[in-house]
PDB file of C-alpha atoms in Angstrom:
ATOM      1  CA  GLN T   1      -3.162  22.575   0.309  1.00 68.00           C
ATOM      2  CA  LYS T   2      -2.555  18.944  -0.408  1.00 78.00           C
ATOM      3  CA  GLU T   3      -3.707  16.539   2.316  1.00 88.00           C
ATOM      4  CA  VAL T   4      -0.243  15.160   2.879  1.00 91.00           C
ATOM      5  CA  GLU T   5       2.789  17.054   1.574  1.00 92.00           C
ATOM      6  CA  GLN T   6       6.395  15.988   1.253  1.00 93.00           C
ATOM      7  CA  ASN T   7       9.455  17.361  -0.388  1.00 87.00           C
ATOM      8  CA  SER T   8      10.179  15.046  -3.330  1.00 84.00           C
ATOM      9  CA  GLY T   9      13.926  15.380  -2.942  1.00 84.00           C
ATOM     10  CA  PRO T  10      16.205  13.817  -3.717  1.00 92.00           C
ATOM     11  CA  LEU T  11      17.674  14.094  -0.273  1.00 95.00           C
ATOM     12  CA  SER T  12      21.336  13.096  -0.422  1.00 96.00           C
ATOM     13  CA  VAL T  13      23.236  12.211   2.767  1.00 97.00           C
ATOM     14  CA  PRO T  14      26.583  10.569   3.345  1.00 97.00           C
ATOM     15  CA  GLU T  15      26.769   7.113   4.904  1.00 97.00           C
ATOM     16  CA  GLY T  16      26.642   7.359   8.692  1.00 97.00           C
ATOM     17  CA  ALA T  17      24.820  10.672   8.765  1.00 97.00           C
ATOM     18  CA  ILE T  18      21.340  11.412  10.020  1.00 97.00           C
ATOM     19  CA  ALA T  19      18.610  11.678   7.334  1.00 97.00           C
ATOM     20  CA  SER T  20      15.661  13.884   8.197  1.00 97.00           C
ATOM     21  CA  LEU T  21      12.463  13.435   6.289  1.00 97.00           C
ATOM     22  CA  ASN T  22       9.532  15.781   6.774  1.00 96.00           C
ATOM     23  CA  CYS T  23       5.823  15.799   6.105  1.00 95.00           C
ATOM     24  CA  THR T  24       2.968  18.205   6.701  1.00 95.00           C
ATOM     25  CA  TYR T  25      -0.713  17.421   6.638  1.00 93.00           C
ATOM     26  CA  SER T  26      -4.058  19.146   6.423  1.00 91.00           C
ATOM     27  CA  ASP T  27      -7.171  19.008   8.589  1.00 86.00           C
ATOM     28  CA  ARG T  28      -8.571  16.248   6.341  1.00 84.00           C
ATOM     29  CA  VAL T  29      -6.074  13.857   7.804  1.00 85.00           C
ATOM     30  CA  SER T  30      -6.439  12.436  11.307  1.00 79.00           C
ATOM     31  CA  GLN T  31      -3.793  12.007  13.974  1.00 75.00           C
ATOM     32  CA  SER T  32      -2.560   8.558  12.921  1.00 87.00           C
ATOM     33  CA  PHE T  33       0.515   8.582  10.711  1.00 92.00           C
ATOM     34  CA  PHE T  34       2.698   6.010   9.082  1.00 93.00           C
ATOM     35  CA  TRP T  35       6.003   5.987   7.343  1.00 96.00           C
ATOM     36  CA  TYR T  36       6.561   3.567   4.504  1.00 95.00           C
ATOM     37  CA  ARG T  37       9.700   2.747   2.601  1.00 96.00           C
ATOM     38  CA  GLN T  38       9.419   1.853  -1.072  1.00 95.00           C
ATOM     39  CA  TYR T  39      12.266   0.494  -3.149  1.00 94.00           C
ATOM     40  CA  SER T  40      12.030   1.014  -6.912  1.00 90.00           C
ATOM     41  CA  GLY T  41       9.547  -1.405  -8.468  1.00 89.00           C
ATOM     42  CA  LYS T  42       8.461  -2.815  -5.114  1.00 93.00           C
ATOM     43  CA  SER T  43       5.470  -2.423  -2.808  1.00 94.00           C
ATOM     44  CA  PRO T  44       5.681  -0.113   0.198  1.00 93.00           C
ATOM     45  CA  GLU T  45       6.772  -1.599   3.507  1.00 93.00           C
ATOM     46  CA  LEU T  46       5.817  -0.128   6.890  1.00 92.00           C
ATOM     47  CA  ILE T  47       8.677   1.378   8.881  1.00 94.00           C
ATOM     48  CA  MET T  48       6.944   3.343  11.678  1.00 93.00           C
ATOM     49  CA  SER T  49       3.571   4.293  12.881  1.00 93.00           C
ATOM     50  CA  ILE T  50       2.900   7.126  15.306  1.00 93.00           C
ATOM     51  CA  TYR T  51      -0.358   8.072  16.911  1.00 90.00           C
ATOM     52  CA  SER T  52       0.436  10.531  19.678  1.00 91.00           C
ATOM     53  CA  ASN T  53       2.344  13.760  20.028  1.00 92.00           C
ATOM     54  CA  GLY T  54       6.089  13.417  20.570  1.00 94.00           C
ATOM     55  CA  ASP T  55       8.810  10.997  19.551  1.00 95.00           C
ATOM     56  CA  LYS T  56       8.746   7.299  18.896  1.00 95.00           C
ATOM     57  CA  GLU T  57      11.970   5.384  18.445  1.00 96.00           C
ATOM     58  CA  ASP T  58      12.540   2.025  16.864  1.00 95.00           C
ATOM     59  CA  GLY T  59      16.191   1.071  16.277  1.00 96.00           C
ATOM     60  CA  ARG T  60      17.776   3.602  13.912  1.00 97.00           C
ATOM     61  CA  PHE T  61      14.421   5.218  13.130  1.00 97.00           C
ATOM     62  CA  THR T  62      12.669   7.979  15.139  1.00 97.00           C
ATOM     63  CA  ALA T  63       9.239   9.311  14.144  1.00 97.00           C
ATOM     64  CA  GLN T  64       8.171  12.666  15.500  1.00 97.00           C
ATOM     65  CA  LEU T  65       4.619  14.070  15.523  1.00 95.00           C
ATOM     66  CA  ASN T  66       3.715  17.690  16.311  1.00 94.00           C
ATOM     67  CA  LYS T  67      -0.063  18.019  16.188  1.00 91.00           C
ATOM     68  CA  ALA T  68      -0.052  21.765  16.783  1.00 91.00           C
ATOM     69  CA  SER T  69       2.079  22.310  13.725  1.00 92.00           C
ATOM     70  CA  GLN T  70       0.535  19.456  11.721  1.00 93.00           C
ATOM     71  CA  TYR T  71       3.968  18.096  11.142  1.00 94.00           C
ATOM     72  CA  VAL T  72       5.437  14.629  11.200  1.00 96.00           C
ATOM     73  CA  SER T  73       8.999  13.613  10.542  1.00 97.00           C
ATOM     74  CA  LEU T  74      11.241  10.580  10.299  1.00 98.00           C
ATOM     75  CA  LEU T  75      14.850  10.544  11.429  1.00 98.00           C
ATOM     76  CA  ILE T  76      17.230   7.828  10.225  1.00 98.00           C
ATOM     77  CA  ARG T  77      20.396   7.604  12.268  1.00 98.00           C
ATOM     78  CA  ASP T  78      23.580   6.060  10.923  1.00 98.00           C
ATOM     79  CA  SER T  79      22.217   6.063   7.411  1.00 98.00           C
ATOM     80  CA  GLN T  80      23.286   3.147   5.202  1.00 97.00           C
ATOM     81  CA  PRO T  81      23.323   2.850   1.408  1.00 96.00           C
ATOM     82  CA  SER T  82      20.597   0.197   1.802  1.00 96.00           C
ATOM     83  CA  ASP T  83      18.362   2.969   3.207  1.00 97.00           C
ATOM     84  CA  SER T  84      18.319   4.571  -0.220  1.00 97.00           C
ATOM     85  CA  ALA T  85      14.660   4.426  -1.254  1.00 96.00           C
ATOM     86  CA  THR T  86      11.537   6.545  -1.469  1.00 96.00           C
ATOM     87  CA  TYR T  87       9.940   7.273   1.862  1.00 97.00           C
ATOM     88  CA  LEU T  88       6.152   7.769   1.894  1.00 95.00           C
ATOM     89  CA  CYS T  89       4.395   9.629   4.635  1.00 95.00           C
ATOM     90  CA  ALA T  90       0.763   8.584   5.066  1.00 93.00           C
ATOM     91  CA  GLY T  91      -2.120   9.703   7.291  1.00 90.00           C
ATOM     92  CA  LEU T  92      -5.538   8.303   7.969  1.00 85.00           C
ATOM     93  CA  PHE T  93      -8.368  10.177   6.294  1.00 82.00           C
ATOM     94  CA  SER T  94     -10.402  11.964   8.913  1.00 77.00           C
ATOM     95  CA  GLY T  95     -13.638  10.855   7.362  1.00 75.00           C
ATOM     96  CA  GLY T  96     -13.039   7.306   8.446  1.00 69.00           C
ATOM     97  CA  TYR T  97     -13.046   4.097   6.310  1.00 68.00           C
ATOM     98  CA  ASN T  98      -9.429   3.412   7.302  1.00 72.00           C
ATOM     99  CA  LYS T  99      -8.399   5.220   4.150  1.00 82.00           C
ATOM    100  CA  LEU T 100      -4.727   6.148   4.007  1.00 86.00           C
ATOM    101  CA  ILE T 101      -3.697   9.253   2.155  1.00 88.00           C
ATOM    102  CA  PHE T 102      -0.151   9.248   0.899  1.00 91.00           C
ATOM    103  CA  GLY T 103       2.250  12.040   0.311  1.00 92.00           C
ATOM    104  CA  ALA T 104       4.243  12.101  -2.969  1.00 90.00           C
ATOM    105  CA  GLY T 105       7.233  10.582  -1.243  1.00 93.00           C
ATOM    106  CA  THR T 106      10.797  11.758  -0.638  1.00 95.00           C
ATOM    107  CA  ARG T 107      13.614  10.041  -2.454  1.00 95.00           C
ATOM    108  CA  LEU T 108      16.567   9.407  -0.149  1.00 97.00           C
ATOM    109  CA  ALA T 109      20.040   8.651  -1.550  1.00 97.00           C
ATOM    110  CA  VAL T 110      22.715   7.561   0.912  1.00 97.00           C
ATOM    111  CA  HIS T 111      26.191   7.676  -0.697  1.00 95.00           C
ATOM    112  CA  PRO T 112      29.223   5.790   0.657  1.00 91.00           C
TER     113      PRO T 112
ATOM    114  CA  GLY Y   1       2.212 -10.855  10.714  1.00 72.00           C
ATOM    115  CA  ALA Y   2      -0.645 -10.054   8.394  1.00 79.00           C
ATOM    116  CA  VAL Y   3       0.095 -11.071   4.807  1.00 89.00           C
ATOM    117  CA  VAL Y   4      -1.578  -9.986   1.601  1.00 93.00           C
ATOM    118  CA  SER Y   5      -0.834 -12.178  -1.399  1.00 95.00           C
ATOM    119  CA  GLN Y   6      -1.201 -10.493  -4.771  1.00 97.00           C
ATOM    120  CA  HIS Y   7      -1.119 -12.182  -8.210  1.00 97.00           C
ATOM    121  CA  PRO Y   8       0.135 -11.917 -10.798  1.00 97.00           C
ATOM    122  CA  SER Y   9       3.281  -9.967 -10.023  1.00 96.00           C
ATOM    123  CA  TRP Y  10       3.528  -8.832 -13.643  1.00 96.00           C
ATOM    124  CA  VAL Y  11       1.413  -9.170 -16.768  1.00 97.00           C
ATOM    125  CA  ILE Y  12       1.713  -8.073 -20.328  1.00 97.00           C
ATOM    126  CA  CYS Y  13      -1.483  -7.896 -22.358  1.00 96.00           C
ATOM    127  CA  LYS Y  14      -2.640  -6.567 -25.655  1.00 97.00           C
ATOM    128  CA  SER Y  15      -4.737  -3.469 -25.985  1.00 97.00           C
ATOM    129  CA  GLY Y  16      -8.431  -4.258 -25.750  1.00 97.00           C
ATOM    130  CA  THR Y  17      -8.086  -7.291 -23.511  1.00 97.00           C
ATOM    131  CA  SER Y  18      -9.014  -7.614 -19.861  1.00 97.00           C
ATOM    132  CA  VAL Y  19      -6.725  -8.433 -16.969  1.00 98.00           C
ATOM    133  CA  LYS Y  20      -7.695  -9.710 -13.528  1.00 98.00           C
ATOM    134  CA  ILE Y  21      -5.584  -9.079 -10.454  1.00 98.00           C
ATOM    135  CA  GLU Y  22      -6.223 -11.079  -7.269  1.00 97.00           C
ATOM    136  CA  CYS Y  23      -5.448 -10.189  -3.706  1.00 96.00           C
ATOM    137  CA  ARG Y  24      -5.828 -12.656  -0.860  1.00 95.00           C
ATOM    138  CA  SER Y  25      -5.425 -12.047   2.847  1.00 92.00           C
ATOM    139  CA  LEU Y  26      -3.638 -15.156   4.137  1.00 92.00           C
ATOM    140  CA  ASP Y  27      -3.917 -14.914   7.887  1.00 88.00           C
ATOM    141  CA  PHE Y  28      -6.623 -12.345   8.630  1.00 89.00           C
ATOM    142  CA  GLN Y  29     -10.025 -11.301   7.436  1.00 89.00           C
ATOM    143  CA  ALA Y  30      -9.812  -8.441   4.964  1.00 88.00           C
ATOM    144  CA  THR Y  31     -13.075  -6.678   5.499  1.00 88.00           C
ATOM    145  CA  THR Y  32     -11.753  -3.776   3.485  1.00 91.00           C
ATOM    146  CA  MET Y  33      -9.366  -3.794   0.566  1.00 93.00           C
ATOM    147  CA  PHE Y  34      -7.834  -0.634  -0.871  1.00 94.00           C
ATOM    148  CA  TRP Y  35      -6.660  -0.585  -4.490  1.00 96.00           C
ATOM    149  CA  TYR Y  36      -3.867   1.793  -5.404  1.00 95.00           C
ATOM    150  CA  ARG Y  37      -2.214   2.649  -8.696  1.00 95.00           C
ATOM    151  CA  GLN Y  38       1.221   4.089  -9.064  1.00 93.00           C
ATOM    152  CA  PHE Y  39       2.756   5.545 -12.225  1.00 92.00           C
ATOM    153  CA  PRO Y  40       6.550   5.825 -12.499  1.00 87.00           C
ATOM    154  CA  LYS Y  41       8.078   8.334 -10.151  1.00 82.00           C
ATOM    155  CA  GLN Y  42       4.688   9.220  -8.708  1.00 85.00           C
ATOM    156  CA  SER Y  43       3.053   8.419  -5.436  1.00 84.00           C
ATOM    157  CA  LEU Y  44       0.339   5.884  -4.700  1.00 89.00           C
ATOM    158  CA  MET Y  45      -3.066   7.075  -5.813  1.00 90.00           C
ATOM    159  CA  LEU Y  46      -6.094   5.431  -4.249  1.00 92.00           C
ATOM    160  CA  MET Y  47      -8.413   4.098  -6.955  1.00 95.00           C
ATOM    161  CA  ALA Y  48     -11.138   2.502  -4.979  1.00 94.00           C
ATOM    162  CA  THR Y  49     -12.173   0.957  -1.670  1.00 93.00           C
ATOM    163  CA  SER Y  50     -13.890  -2.396  -1.613  1.00 92.00           C
ATOM    164  CA  ASN Y  51     -15.822  -3.855   1.351  1.00 88.00           C
ATOM    165  CA  GLU Y  52     -16.718  -7.498   1.498  1.00 87.00           C
ATOM    166  CA  GLY Y  53     -20.233  -8.104   0.274  1.00 83.00           C
ATOM    167  CA  SER Y  54     -20.915  -4.624  -0.972  1.00 85.00           C
ATOM    168  CA  LYS Y  55     -20.180  -2.394  -3.938  1.00 88.00           C
ATOM    169  CA  ALA Y  56     -16.768  -0.705  -4.179  1.00 92.00           C
ATOM    170  CA  THR Y  57     -16.406   3.011  -3.629  1.00 92.00           C
ATOM    171  CA  TYR Y  58     -14.359   4.631  -6.351  1.00 95.00           C
ATOM    172  CA  GLU Y  59     -12.239   7.787  -6.072  1.00 92.00           C
ATOM    173  CA  GLN Y  60     -13.084  10.741  -8.286  1.00 92.00           C
ATOM    174  CA  GLY Y  61     -11.877  10.287 -11.792  1.00 93.00           C
ATOM    175  CA  VAL Y  62     -11.691   6.483 -11.657  1.00 95.00           C
ATOM    176  CA  GLU Y  63     -14.012   4.736 -14.081  1.00 94.00           C
ATOM    177  CA  LYS Y  64     -15.952   2.082 -12.235  1.00 93.00           C
ATOM    178  CA  ASP Y  65     -16.963   0.328 -15.437  1.00 95.00           C
ATOM    179  CA  LYS Y  66     -13.366   0.042 -16.519  1.00 96.00           C
ATOM    180  CA  PHE Y  67     -11.912  -1.061 -13.181  1.00 97.00           C
ATOM    181  CA  LEU Y  68     -14.209  -3.755 -11.872  1.00 96.00           C
ATOM    182  CA  ILE Y  69     -13.708  -4.691  -8.236  1.00 95.00           C
ATOM    183  CA  ASN Y  70     -15.167  -7.711  -6.630  1.00 92.00           C
ATOM    184  CA  HIS Y  71     -14.871  -8.544  -2.922  1.00 91.00           C
ATOM    185  CA  ALA Y  72     -16.972 -11.569  -2.548  1.00 83.00           C
ATOM    186  CA  SER Y  73     -15.281 -13.061   0.516  1.00 90.00           C
ATOM    187  CA  LEU Y  74     -13.327 -11.912   3.529  1.00 90.00           C
ATOM    188  CA  THR Y  75     -10.113 -13.212   2.077  1.00 92.00           C
ATOM    189  CA  LEU Y  76     -10.336 -12.367  -1.623  1.00 94.00           C
ATOM    190  CA  SER Y  77     -10.658  -9.187  -3.609  1.00 95.00           C
ATOM    191  CA  THR Y  78     -10.137  -8.827  -7.328  1.00 96.00           C
ATOM    192  CA  LEU Y  79      -9.562  -5.920  -9.680  1.00 97.00           C
ATOM    193  CA  THR Y  80     -10.326  -6.440 -13.355  1.00 97.00           C
ATOM    194  CA  VAL Y  81      -8.995  -3.902 -15.846  1.00 97.00           C
ATOM    195  CA  THR Y  82     -11.378  -4.135 -18.734  1.00 97.00           C
ATOM    196  CA  SER Y  83     -10.515  -3.218 -22.328  1.00 96.00           C
ATOM    197  CA  ALA Y  84      -7.037  -2.261 -21.257  1.00 97.00           C
ATOM    198  CA  HIS Y  85      -5.167   0.452 -23.103  1.00 96.00           C
ATOM    199  CA  PRO Y  86      -1.515   1.521 -23.008  1.00 96.00           C
ATOM    200  CA  GLU Y  87      -2.376   4.358 -20.658  1.00 96.00           C
ATOM    201  CA  ASP Y  88      -3.518   1.754 -18.074  1.00 96.00           C
ATOM    202  CA  SER Y  89       0.017   0.459 -17.829  1.00 97.00           C
ATOM    203  CA  SER Y  90       0.958   0.998 -14.230  1.00 97.00           C
ATOM    204  CA  PHE Y  91       1.802  -0.652 -10.954  1.00 97.00           C
ATOM    205  CA  TYR Y  92      -1.343  -1.798  -9.188  1.00 98.00           C
ATOM    206  CA  ILE Y  93      -1.154  -2.546  -5.478  1.00 97.00           C
ATOM    207  CA  CYS Y  94      -3.791  -3.835  -3.097  1.00 96.00           C
ATOM    208  CA  SER Y  95      -3.698  -3.277   0.659  1.00 94.00           C
ATOM    209  CA  SER Y  96      -5.763  -4.023   3.691  1.00 92.00           C
ATOM    210  CA  PRO Y  97      -5.728  -3.331   7.419  1.00 87.00           C
ATOM    211  CA  ASP Y  98      -6.039  -6.295   9.718  1.00 83.00           C
ATOM    212  CA  ARG Y  99      -8.046  -4.281  12.178  1.00 79.00           C
ATOM    213  CA  ALA Y 100      -9.504  -0.766  12.501  1.00 71.00           C
ATOM    214  CA  ASP Y 101      -6.939   2.042  12.477  1.00 67.00           C
ATOM    215  CA  SER Y 102      -4.088  -0.403  11.874  1.00 77.00           C
ATOM    216  CA  PRO Y 103      -1.388   0.231   9.238  1.00 81.00           C
ATOM    217  CA  LEU Y 104      -2.100  -1.117   5.814  1.00 87.00           C
ATOM    218  CA  HIS Y 105      -0.610  -4.398   4.725  1.00 90.00           C
ATOM    219  CA  PHE Y 106       0.358  -4.250   1.060  1.00 93.00           C
ATOM    220  CA  GLY Y 107       0.427  -6.894  -1.566  1.00 96.00           C
ATOM    221  CA  ASN Y 108       3.578  -7.149  -3.618  1.00 95.00           C
ATOM    222  CA  GLY Y 109       1.993  -5.272  -6.518  1.00 96.00           C
ATOM    223  CA  THR Y 110       1.185  -6.103 -10.115  1.00 97.00           C
ATOM    224  CA  ARG Y 111       3.125  -4.477 -12.970  1.00 97.00           C
ATOM    225  CA  LEU Y 112       0.715  -4.187 -15.841  1.00 97.00           C
ATOM    226  CA  THR Y 113       2.000  -3.447 -19.341  1.00 97.00           C
ATOM    227  CA  VAL Y 114      -0.462  -2.978 -22.133  1.00 97.00           C
ATOM    228  CA  THR Y 115       0.972  -3.169 -25.642  1.00 96.00           C
TER     229      THR Y 115
END
C-alpha cells in the first residue's frame, strides 16, 4: 500500500456543486494531514490542515479526518471554475523529521 | 506569514553544466529544508532533507553526488544539479516548516530545462 493514496481523477463537477476529494493513508503516516492546491506550473499552496478526528471548516472548505478508517477528505462547497486545480493530500511521516508524504493528487475540473 | 523565496523561477541550461537553485526563508529560521522534484502530471517526490549545519539526507534512488545540497545558514539552502542531463529537466521546489509539525511553506519552484 502506498503511504498516501488518492484517486488521480479527473473529478468533474458543475459550478456550484460540492466537490468531494478523498485520501487514504498507511500506518507510516501520522495523524497530521494537510490539503494543498496546485495550479498547473505553480507551487502547492496550503488550503487546510487537520490534526484531530472529525470535521474542520474554513469558508467553503471542510476537511474530515477518520483515524479509525485512516481516511481524510476535503469537501469544497459551491465549487467555482477557479477551484479547478490538482489537490494534494499530504501526511506527516510517522518517523519524524517533519517529512511530508504526498499523494499523487486529484485533478478537479469545475465546469460552468 | 512564513515566506520561502526561491530563485531562479526558471532556468535553461546545456547538458553537462551545473545549475544552482537557492531557497531563502525570509521571516523565519528554516532549520530544515525539504527539496522536492515534480515531473509533469506527477506528484511531488521528496529528494532530500537538509538541516542547517549538517549533511543532507537523501531519499532512496537520489544521487547525492549529482544533487548537492548545502544548508549553511538558518535562512539559506541551495540545491546544485551537477552535470545536468535532459532527464533532470523537472520542476524543483523547496519547502520548510516554520516550527515543528507545522505545514510546509513552499518556494515558488524552479522550472529546469536541460537541452
